[in-house]
Amino acid sequence: MTDAPGPLEPLGPTGGPILDRPAFERLTTTHRRALKLHCYRMMGSLHEADDLVQETFLKAWRGRAQFDGRGSPRGWLYTIATNACLNAIKARSSAHRILEEPARPPSEGRAAAGLAAELSWLEPYPDAELPDLIDGEPGPDARYETSEAVRLAFVAAIQLLPPRQRASLLLCDVLGWSALETAQLLGGSTASVNSALQRARATLGERYPQGRPQQRSQPNPQEGVLLERYISAWQAANLDGFIALLREDATYHMPPWRDWYRGRPAIHGFFKTVWGNFAGYRAVATRANGQPAVAIYARRHQEPEWRAQSLHVIEPAYGAIASLTVYVAPLGPGLFAAFGLPPVWSGPQA
């Protein structure tokens, strides 16, 4: 930080010492990943979350005289971060990011609806960036476990909420804050927070039974086998083998394309129209949103290089794939760097 002072600091307004630079850096390091995840849930964007965490720490540094060390540093930073998110949402054209366009029916066959680059699409979140849940452990009043509150479907669902409802639900039901603490952060009364929570839970209840995603089977060796079979099918260019891994009622989304598909036959019909566009595929296992994911590199006909082509986020359920979200070009390759993956595959060629 360019305006950071030396190690000796004046006293704050309450008589306590103002955080010096080393103490401030220790504090921000402790909370960085948890705050980034909170900003991601608020915004639906990995890149916006990065920017807002930086903004949070800059504001915290400049306003550190107001923090005397007697309150919770976690609460202080979450207050700054949440308000930064709310301000950022007000400043942008859309209050939320989407995983699919509302009311658009599923497609059949070739993707005909076209690219929707003008829309704000929900982005995936690398598991490598998930926080260590020590200080970030949800409070006793949290309604959601951390594992389900980071899933792609959950983040997509809360994007449907107005910003204040979204913040109230995240603070109370995900982080376990009390309504009083949340009201102090957001401004307003406890009653207004409880009212926002009630409306938010009702909206989620329309999408999920009892206001939450259906519980999926916990990660187990069966999930590992499913991932291995998925990678093998793609690397062998085995379309039928890939489709066989889907549930009969599976859904498939592919931001930034408007088209989406429901059911194994429909998904097969789409992939049959595009499967031969590349000479072959290479697949690399990763994880996103607490779910298995695969980065696909593809080689075009008459070209030697395997280039980043798409990032696949898999929702497994009882040994099969219930939902598949594939971030394709131009969105897919841009995400590879965030997952620590190179733009061109340089691994084994077979």
Tab-separated table of C-alpha atoms in Angstrom:
chain	number	residue	atom	x	y	z
A	1	MET	CA	0.000	0.000	0.000
A	2	THR	CA	1.500	3.222	-1.094
A	3	ASP	CA	0.262	5.269	1.844
A	4	ALA	CA	1.409	2.866	4.582
A	5	PRO	CA	3.305	4.562	7.425
A	6	GLY	CA	6.197	3.321	9.500
A	7	PRO	CA	5.923	0.973	12.484
A	8	LEU	CA	5.182	3.689	15.071
A	9	GLU	CA	1.553	4.762	15.109
A	10	PRO	CA	-0.469	7.428	16.957
A	11	LEU	CA	-3.311	6.596	19.290
A	12	GLY	CA	-6.820	6.141	17.959
A	13	PRO	CA	-9.896	8.077	19.142
A	14	THR	CA	-10.486	5.665	22.036
A	15	GLY	CA	-6.880	5.810	23.220
A	16	GLY	CA	-5.814	2.463	21.762
A	17	PRO	CA	-2.950	2.128	19.279
A	18	ILE	CA	-3.771	2.242	15.601
A	19	LEU	CA	-2.839	-0.911	13.698
A	20	ASP	CA	0.652	-0.654	12.249
A	21	ARG	CA	1.465	-2.139	8.873
A	22	PRO	CA	2.700	-5.591	10.037
A	23	ALA	CA	-0.330	-6.047	12.312
A	24	PHE	CA	-2.678	-4.949	9.534
A	25	GLU	CA	-1.112	-7.337	7.027
A	26	ARG	CA	-1.418	-10.235	9.488
A	27	LEU	CA	-5.074	-9.364	9.980
A	28	THR	CA	-5.874	-9.151	6.283
A	29	THR	CA	-4.002	-12.362	5.500
A	30	THR	CA	-6.091	-14.209	8.092
A	31	HIS	CA	-9.389	-13.077	6.596
A	32	ARG	CA	-8.604	-12.672	2.887
A	33	ARG	CA	-10.034	-15.955	1.599
A	34	ALA	CA	-13.184	-15.813	3.734
A	35	LEU	CA	-13.886	-12.258	2.593
A	36	LYS	CA	-13.254	-13.167	-1.033
A	37	LEU	CA	-15.780	-16.011	-0.788
A	38	HIS	CA	-18.312	-13.661	0.832
A	39	CYS	CA	-17.850	-11.102	-1.967
A	40	TYR	CA	-18.153	-13.882	-4.558
A	41	ARG	CA	-21.460	-15.017	-3.099
A	42	MET	CA	-22.722	-11.434	-3.096
A	43	MET	CA	-21.591	-10.669	-6.648
A	44	GLY	CA	-21.563	-14.030	-8.445
A	45	SER	CA	-18.215	-13.050	-9.957
A	46	LEU	CA	-14.743	-14.297	-9.106
A	47	HIS	CA	-13.077	-11.277	-10.693
A	48	GLU	CA	-15.336	-8.753	-8.984
A	49	ALA	CA	-14.686	-10.529	-5.683
A	50	ASP	CA	-10.938	-10.041	-6.136
A	51	ASP	CA	-11.416	-6.330	-6.807
A	52	LEU	CA	-13.771	-5.861	-3.860
A	53	VAL	CA	-11.420	-7.567	-1.408
A	54	GLN	CA	-8.697	-5.166	-2.491
A	55	GLU	CA	-11.111	-2.263	-2.051
A	56	THR	CA	-12.103	-3.589	1.389
A	57	PHE	CA	-8.507	-3.725	2.596
A	58	LEU	CA	-7.730	-0.269	1.213
A	59	LYS	CA	-10.757	1.207	3.002
A	60	ALA	CA	-9.883	-0.700	6.170
A	61	TRP	CA	-6.306	0.612	6.076
A	62	ARG	CA	-7.406	4.186	5.583
A	63	GLY	CA	-10.057	3.885	8.290
A	64	ARG	CA	-8.098	1.760	10.744
A	65	ALA	CA	-8.135	4.543	13.335
A	66	GLN	CA	-11.815	3.681	13.874
A	67	PHE	CA	-10.907	0.119	14.874
A	68	ASP	CA	-9.460	0.038	18.374
A	69	GLY	CA	-8.981	-3.717	18.669
A	70	ARG	CA	-11.758	-4.204	21.221
A	71	GLY	CA	-14.344	-5.224	18.660
A	72	SER	CA	-14.252	-8.183	16.280
A	73	PRO	CA	-11.807	-7.643	13.392
A	74	ARG	CA	-13.845	-10.162	11.417
A	75	GLY	CA	-17.022	-8.141	11.920
A	76	TRP	CA	-15.228	-4.897	11.060
A	77	LEU	CA	-13.915	-6.296	7.783
A	78	TYR	CA	-17.219	-7.960	6.839
A	79	THR	CA	-18.999	-4.653	7.382
A	80	ILE	CA	-16.654	-2.897	4.972
A	81	ALA	CA	-16.783	-5.740	2.433
A	82	THR	CA	-20.578	-6.087	2.468
A	83	ASN	CA	-21.132	-2.377	2.009
A	84	ALA	CA	-18.557	-2.335	-0.804
A	85	CYS	CA	-20.500	-5.122	-2.527
A	86	LEU	CA	-23.832	-3.337	-2.116
A	87	ASN	CA	-22.356	-0.162	-3.584
A	88	ALA	CA	-20.841	-2.113	-6.484
A	89	ILE	CA	-24.195	-3.756	-7.248
A	90	LYS	CA	-25.894	-0.342	-7.333
A	91	ALA	CA	-23.302	0.883	-9.805
A	92	ARG	CA	-23.643	-1.921	-12.338
A	93	SER	CA	-26.385	-2.498	-14.906
A	94	SER	CA	-27.637	-5.796	-13.474
A	95	ALA	CA	-28.115	-6.604	-9.795
A	96	HIS	CA	-27.281	-10.264	-10.300
A	97	ARG	CA	-25.518	-12.792	-12.489
A	98	ILE	CA	-27.346	-15.726	-14.040
A	99	LEU	CA	-26.688	-19.368	-14.796
A	100	GLU	CA	-29.583	-19.524	-17.224
A	101	GLU	CA	-31.988	-16.973	-18.650
A	102	PRO	CA	-35.265	-16.882	-16.718
A	103	ALA	CA	-38.209	-18.519	-18.498
A	104	ARG	CA	-36.099	-19.681	-21.470
A	105	PRO	CA	-37.217	-23.214	-22.365
A	106	PRO	CA	-34.637	-25.948	-22.917
A	107	SER	CA	-33.246	-26.292	-26.420
A	108	GLU	CA	-33.180	-29.253	-28.791
A	109	GLY	CA	-30.420	-30.142	-31.229
A	110	ARG	CA	-27.980	-27.512	-32.448
A	111	ALA	CA	-27.494	-24.403	-30.312
A	112	ALA	CA	-29.588	-21.804	-32.125
A	113	ALA	CA	-30.174	-19.093	-29.513
A	114	GLY	CA	-26.615	-17.825	-29.890
A	115	LEU	CA	-24.097	-16.124	-27.663
A	116	ALA	CA	-25.315	-13.756	-24.976
A	117	ALA	CA	-22.089	-11.899	-24.288
A	118	GLU	CA	-24.058	-8.880	-23.079
A	119	LEU	CA	-25.430	-10.846	-20.115
A	120	SER	CA	-23.630	-11.175	-16.785
A	121	TRP	CA	-22.977	-14.864	-16.224
A	122	LEU	CA	-22.321	-16.524	-12.888
A	123	GLU	CA	-18.672	-17.563	-12.652
A	124	PRO	CA	-17.221	-20.685	-10.993
A	125	TYR	CA	-15.056	-20.474	-7.881
A	126	PRO	CA	-11.760	-22.410	-7.500
A	127	ASP	CA	-11.653	-24.741	-4.503
A	128	ALA	CA	-8.039	-23.690	-4.012
A	129	GLU	CA	-9.375	-20.291	-2.930
A	130	LEU	CA	-11.802	-21.633	-0.338
A	131	PRO	CA	-10.931	-20.477	3.189
A	132	ASP	CA	-9.594	-22.620	5.992
A	133	LEU	CA	-12.525	-22.653	8.371
A	134	ILE	CA	-10.826	-21.641	11.577
A	135	ASP	CA	-11.885	-18.083	12.247
A	136	GLY	CA	-14.312	-18.298	9.338
A	137	GLU	CA	-16.387	-21.150	10.809
A	138	PRO	CA	-20.119	-20.337	10.573
A	139	GLY	CA	-21.866	-19.370	13.782
A	140	PRO	CA	-24.273	-21.719	15.609
A	141	ASP	CA	-27.322	-20.079	13.980
A	142	ALA	CA	-26.198	-20.769	10.411
A	143	ARG	CA	-28.744	-22.729	8.378
A	144	TYR	CA	-26.354	-23.853	5.661
A	145	GLU	CA	-23.218	-25.910	5.843
A	146	THR	CA	-20.199	-24.358	4.166
A	147	SER	CA	-20.088	-27.148	1.567
A	148	GLU	CA	-23.612	-26.469	0.307
A	149	ALA	CA	-23.375	-22.661	0.568
A	150	VAL	CA	-20.596	-22.575	-2.047
A	151	ARG	CA	-22.211	-24.889	-4.602
A	152	LEU	CA	-22.841	-23.372	-8.004
A	153	ALA	CA	-26.608	-23.994	-7.809
A	154	PHE	CA	-26.842	-22.259	-4.427
A	155	VAL	CA	-24.891	-19.194	-5.547
A	156	ALA	CA	-27.066	-19.039	-8.671
A	157	ALA	CA	-30.218	-19.201	-6.536
A	158	ILE	CA	-29.240	-16.396	-4.179
A	159	GLN	CA	-28.422	-14.211	-7.173
A	160	LEU	CA	-32.195	-14.044	-7.691
A	161	LEU	CA	-32.539	-12.111	-4.433
A	162	PRO	CA	-32.496	-8.310	-4.200
A	163	PRO	CA	-29.124	-7.124	-2.846
A	164	ARG	CA	-30.261	-6.360	0.720
A	165	GLN	CA	-32.085	-9.685	1.018
A	166	ARG	CA	-29.025	-11.438	-0.379
A	167	ALA	CA	-26.767	-9.774	2.190
A	168	SER	CA	-29.155	-10.576	5.045
A	169	LEU	CA	-29.371	-14.234	4.067
A	170	LEU	CA	-25.618	-14.602	3.656
A	171	LEU	CA	-24.830	-12.934	6.969
A	172	CYS	CA	-27.511	-14.733	8.999
A	173	ASP	CA	-28.101	-18.110	7.344
A	174	VAL	CA	-24.617	-18.747	5.911
A	175	LEU	CA	-22.275	-16.998	8.373
A	176	GLY	CA	-24.537	-17.358	11.417
A	177	TRP	CA	-24.740	-13.703	12.432
A	178	SER	CA	-27.670	-12.629	14.585
A	179	ALA	CA	-30.384	-10.365	13.203
A	180	LEU	CA	-29.164	-7.639	15.558
A	181	GLU	CA	-25.575	-7.864	14.288
A	182	THR	CA	-26.812	-7.870	10.698
A	183	ALA	CA	-29.018	-4.834	11.313
A	184	GLN	CA	-26.048	-2.960	12.766
A	185	LEU	CA	-24.030	-3.773	9.660
A	186	LEU	CA	-26.693	-3.006	7.050
A	187	GLY	CA	-28.411	-0.193	8.885
A	188	GLY	CA	-32.045	-0.360	9.900
A	189	SER	CA	-33.912	-2.346	12.531
A	190	THR	CA	-33.814	-5.972	13.576
A	191	ALA	CA	-37.396	-6.241	12.359
A	192	SER	CA	-36.356	-5.087	8.871
A	193	VAL	CA	-33.623	-7.731	8.748
A	194	ASN	CA	-36.037	-10.460	9.870
A	195	SER	CA	-38.486	-9.296	7.197
A	196	ALA	CA	-35.754	-9.413	4.526
A	197	LEU	CA	-34.784	-12.887	5.696
A	198	GLN	CA	-38.362	-14.090	5.524
A	199	ARG	CA	-38.734	-12.883	1.939
A	200	ALA	CA	-35.350	-14.319	0.942
A	201	ARG	CA	-36.169	-17.726	2.396
A	202	ALA	CA	-39.527	-17.710	0.628
A	203	THR	CA	-37.816	-17.034	-2.715
A	204	LEU	CA	-35.355	-19.870	-2.168
A	205	GLY	CA	-38.232	-22.092	-1.101
A	206	GLU	CA	-39.724	-21.701	-4.582
A	207	ARG	CA	-36.510	-23.082	-6.082
A	208	TYR	CA	-35.534	-25.645	-3.470
A	209	PRO	CA	-37.618	-27.754	-1.102
A	210	GLN	CA	-37.500	-26.161	2.340
A	211	GLY	CA	-35.376	-23.308	0.984
A	212	ARG	CA	-32.206	-25.294	0.318
A	213	PRO	CA	-30.688	-27.494	-2.383
A	214	GLN	CA	-31.466	-31.169	-2.183
A	215	GLN	CA	-28.758	-32.950	-0.249
A	216	ARG	CA	-26.473	-34.883	-2.557
A	217	SER	CA	-24.435	-37.884	-1.641
A	218	GLN	CA	-21.245	-36.996	0.190
A	219	PRO	CA	-17.913	-37.267	-1.661
A	220	ASN	CA	-16.835	-40.889	-1.747
A	221	PRO	CA	-14.792	-43.277	-3.903
A	222	GLN	CA	-17.780	-43.566	-6.255
A	223	GLU	CA	-17.412	-39.869	-7.078
A	224	GLY	CA	-13.732	-40.399	-7.872
A	225	VAL	CA	-14.610	-43.225	-10.245
A	226	LEU	CA	-17.191	-41.001	-11.944
A	227	LEU	CA	-14.579	-38.298	-12.494
A	228	GLU	CA	-12.087	-40.806	-13.915
A	229	ARG	CA	-14.707	-42.147	-16.326
A	230	TYR	CA	-15.607	-38.598	-17.374
A	231	ILE	CA	-11.991	-37.732	-18.133
A	232	SER	CA	-11.473	-41.014	-19.989
A	233	ALA	CA	-14.564	-40.472	-22.153
A	234	TRP	CA	-13.420	-37.031	-23.236
A	235	GLN	CA	-9.822	-38.054	-23.907
A	236	ALA	CA	-11.028	-41.016	-25.970
A	237	ALA	CA	-13.527	-38.747	-27.779
A	238	ASN	CA	-16.173	-41.264	-26.698
A	239	LEU	CA	-19.470	-39.370	-26.966
A	240	ASP	CA	-21.648	-42.317	-25.994
A	241	GLY	CA	-19.419	-43.016	-22.992
A	242	PHE	CA	-19.752	-39.409	-21.859
A	243	ILE	CA	-23.553	-39.396	-22.244
A	244	ALA	CA	-23.827	-42.669	-20.298
A	245	LEU	CA	-22.464	-40.866	-17.225
A	246	LEU	CA	-25.476	-38.507	-17.132
A	247	ARG	CA	-28.681	-39.071	-15.229
A	248	GLU	CA	-31.756	-39.382	-17.423
A	249	ASP	CA	-32.999	-36.017	-16.119
A	250	ALA	CA	-29.614	-34.254	-16.176
A	251	THR	CA	-29.357	-30.582	-17.120
A	252	TYR	CA	-26.616	-28.951	-19.188
A	253	HIS	CA	-25.754	-25.224	-19.307
A	254	MET	CA	-22.977	-23.592	-21.305
A	255	PRO	CA	-22.414	-19.874	-20.545
A	256	PRO	CA	-22.207	-17.578	-22.486
A	257	TRP	CA	-24.581	-19.445	-24.846
A	258	ARG	CA	-28.277	-18.893	-24.192
A	259	ASP	CA	-29.140	-22.499	-24.975
A	260	TRP	CA	-29.486	-25.077	-22.231
A	261	TYR	CA	-30.612	-28.708	-22.347
A	262	ARG	CA	-32.551	-31.099	-20.139
A	263	GLY	CA	-32.427	-34.886	-20.322
A	264	ARG	CA	-29.919	-37.343	-21.677
A	265	PRO	CA	-31.388	-37.522	-25.233
A	266	ALA	CA	-31.426	-33.723	-25.627
A	267	ILE	CA	-27.857	-33.365	-24.336
A	268	HIS	CA	-26.720	-36.140	-26.673
A	269	GLY	CA	-28.473	-34.421	-29.575
A	270	PHE	CA	-26.591	-31.194	-28.951
A	271	PHE	CA	-23.153	-32.760	-28.506
A	272	LYS	CA	-23.609	-34.800	-31.662
A	273	THR	CA	-23.693	-31.519	-33.604
A	274	VAL	CA	-20.398	-30.195	-32.168
A	275	TRP	CA	-18.365	-33.243	-31.121
A	276	GLY	CA	-16.402	-33.361	-34.381
A	277	ASN	CA	-15.401	-29.688	-34.341
A	278	PHE	CA	-12.077	-30.640	-32.750
A	279	ALA	CA	-9.511	-33.300	-33.549
A	280	GLY	CA	-9.282	-34.408	-29.922
A	281	TYR	CA	-9.417	-33.427	-26.264
A	282	ARG	CA	-7.211	-33.473	-23.185
A	283	ALA	CA	-8.800	-33.293	-19.734
A	284	VAL	CA	-7.331	-32.101	-16.423
A	285	ALA	CA	-9.093	-32.675	-13.093
A	286	THR	CA	-9.686	-29.716	-10.804
A	287	ARG	CA	-12.411	-28.561	-8.391
A	288	ALA	CA	-14.842	-25.648	-8.390
A	289	ASN	CA	-17.524	-24.593	-5.893
A	290	GLY	CA	-16.846	-27.647	-3.757
A	291	GLN	CA	-17.638	-29.873	-6.759
A	292	PRO	CA	-15.520	-31.950	-9.138
A	293	ALA	CA	-14.512	-30.041	-12.252
A	294	VAL	CA	-12.551	-30.726	-15.421
A	295	ALA	CA	-10.557	-28.366	-17.620
A	296	ILE	CA	-10.757	-29.353	-21.286
A	297	TYR	CA	-8.028	-28.568	-23.803
A	298	ALA	CA	-8.882	-29.100	-27.460
A	299	ARG	CA	-6.872	-29.352	-30.661
A	300	ARG	CA	-8.410	-28.080	-33.865
A	301	HIS	CA	-7.957	-29.996	-37.081
A	302	GLN	CA	-4.631	-29.206	-38.769
A	303	GLU	CA	-3.334	-27.413	-35.636
A	304	PRO	CA	-0.643	-28.841	-33.330
A	305	GLU	CA	-1.513	-27.080	-30.049
A	306	TRP	CA	-3.995	-28.112	-27.393
A	307	ARG	CA	-5.630	-24.867	-26.284
A	308	ALA	CA	-7.865	-24.080	-23.316
A	309	GLN	CA	-11.400	-24.690	-24.532
A	310	SER	CA	-13.842	-25.078	-21.620
A	311	LEU	CA	-14.185	-25.568	-17.888
A	312	HIS	CA	-16.705	-28.204	-16.761
A	313	VAL	CA	-18.332	-28.023	-13.312
A	314	ILE	CA	-19.989	-31.318	-12.370
A	315	GLU	CA	-22.852	-31.856	-9.927
A	316	PRO	CA	-22.702	-35.565	-9.034
A	317	ALA	CA	-25.600	-37.475	-7.504
A	318	TYR	CA	-25.479	-41.158	-6.575
A	319	GLY	CA	-22.834	-42.185	-9.062
A	320	ALA	CA	-24.066	-40.145	-12.031
A	321	ILE	CA	-24.063	-36.526	-13.206
A	322	ALA	CA	-27.171	-34.578	-12.235
A	323	SER	CA	-26.063	-31.243	-13.671
A	324	LEU	CA	-23.206	-30.108	-15.881
A	325	THR	CA	-22.199	-26.481	-16.397
A	326	VAL	CA	-19.583	-25.925	-19.079
A	327	TYR	CA	-17.942	-22.512	-19.408
A	328	VAL	CA	-16.999	-22.342	-23.065
A	329	ALA	CA	-15.017	-19.874	-25.172
A	330	PRO	CA	-14.814	-16.935	-24.757
A	331	LEU	CA	-15.516	-17.356	-21.021
A	332	GLY	CA	-13.786	-20.707	-20.489
A	333	PRO	CA	-10.166	-19.899	-21.406
A	334	GLY	CA	-10.280	-16.682	-19.390
A	335	LEU	CA	-11.020	-18.700	-16.271
A	336	PHE	CA	-8.109	-21.107	-16.655
A	337	ALA	CA	-5.612	-18.699	-15.080
A	338	ALA	CA	-7.833	-18.321	-12.003
A	339	PHE	CA	-7.655	-22.106	-11.580
A	340	GLY	CA	-3.863	-22.121	-11.946
A	341	LEU	CA	-4.051	-23.694	-15.401
A	342	PRO	CA	-2.018	-22.657	-18.479
A	343	PRO	CA	-3.670	-21.464	-21.703
A	344	VAL	CA	-1.914	-24.179	-23.734
A	345	TRP	CA	-1.595	-27.821	-22.676
A	346	SER	CA	1.989	-28.986	-22.373
A	347	GLY	CA	1.414	-32.311	-20.645
A	348	PRO	CA	1.440	-35.842	-22.092
A	349	GLN	CA	-0.033	-36.089	-25.558
A	350	ALA	CA	-1.687	-39.442	-24.969
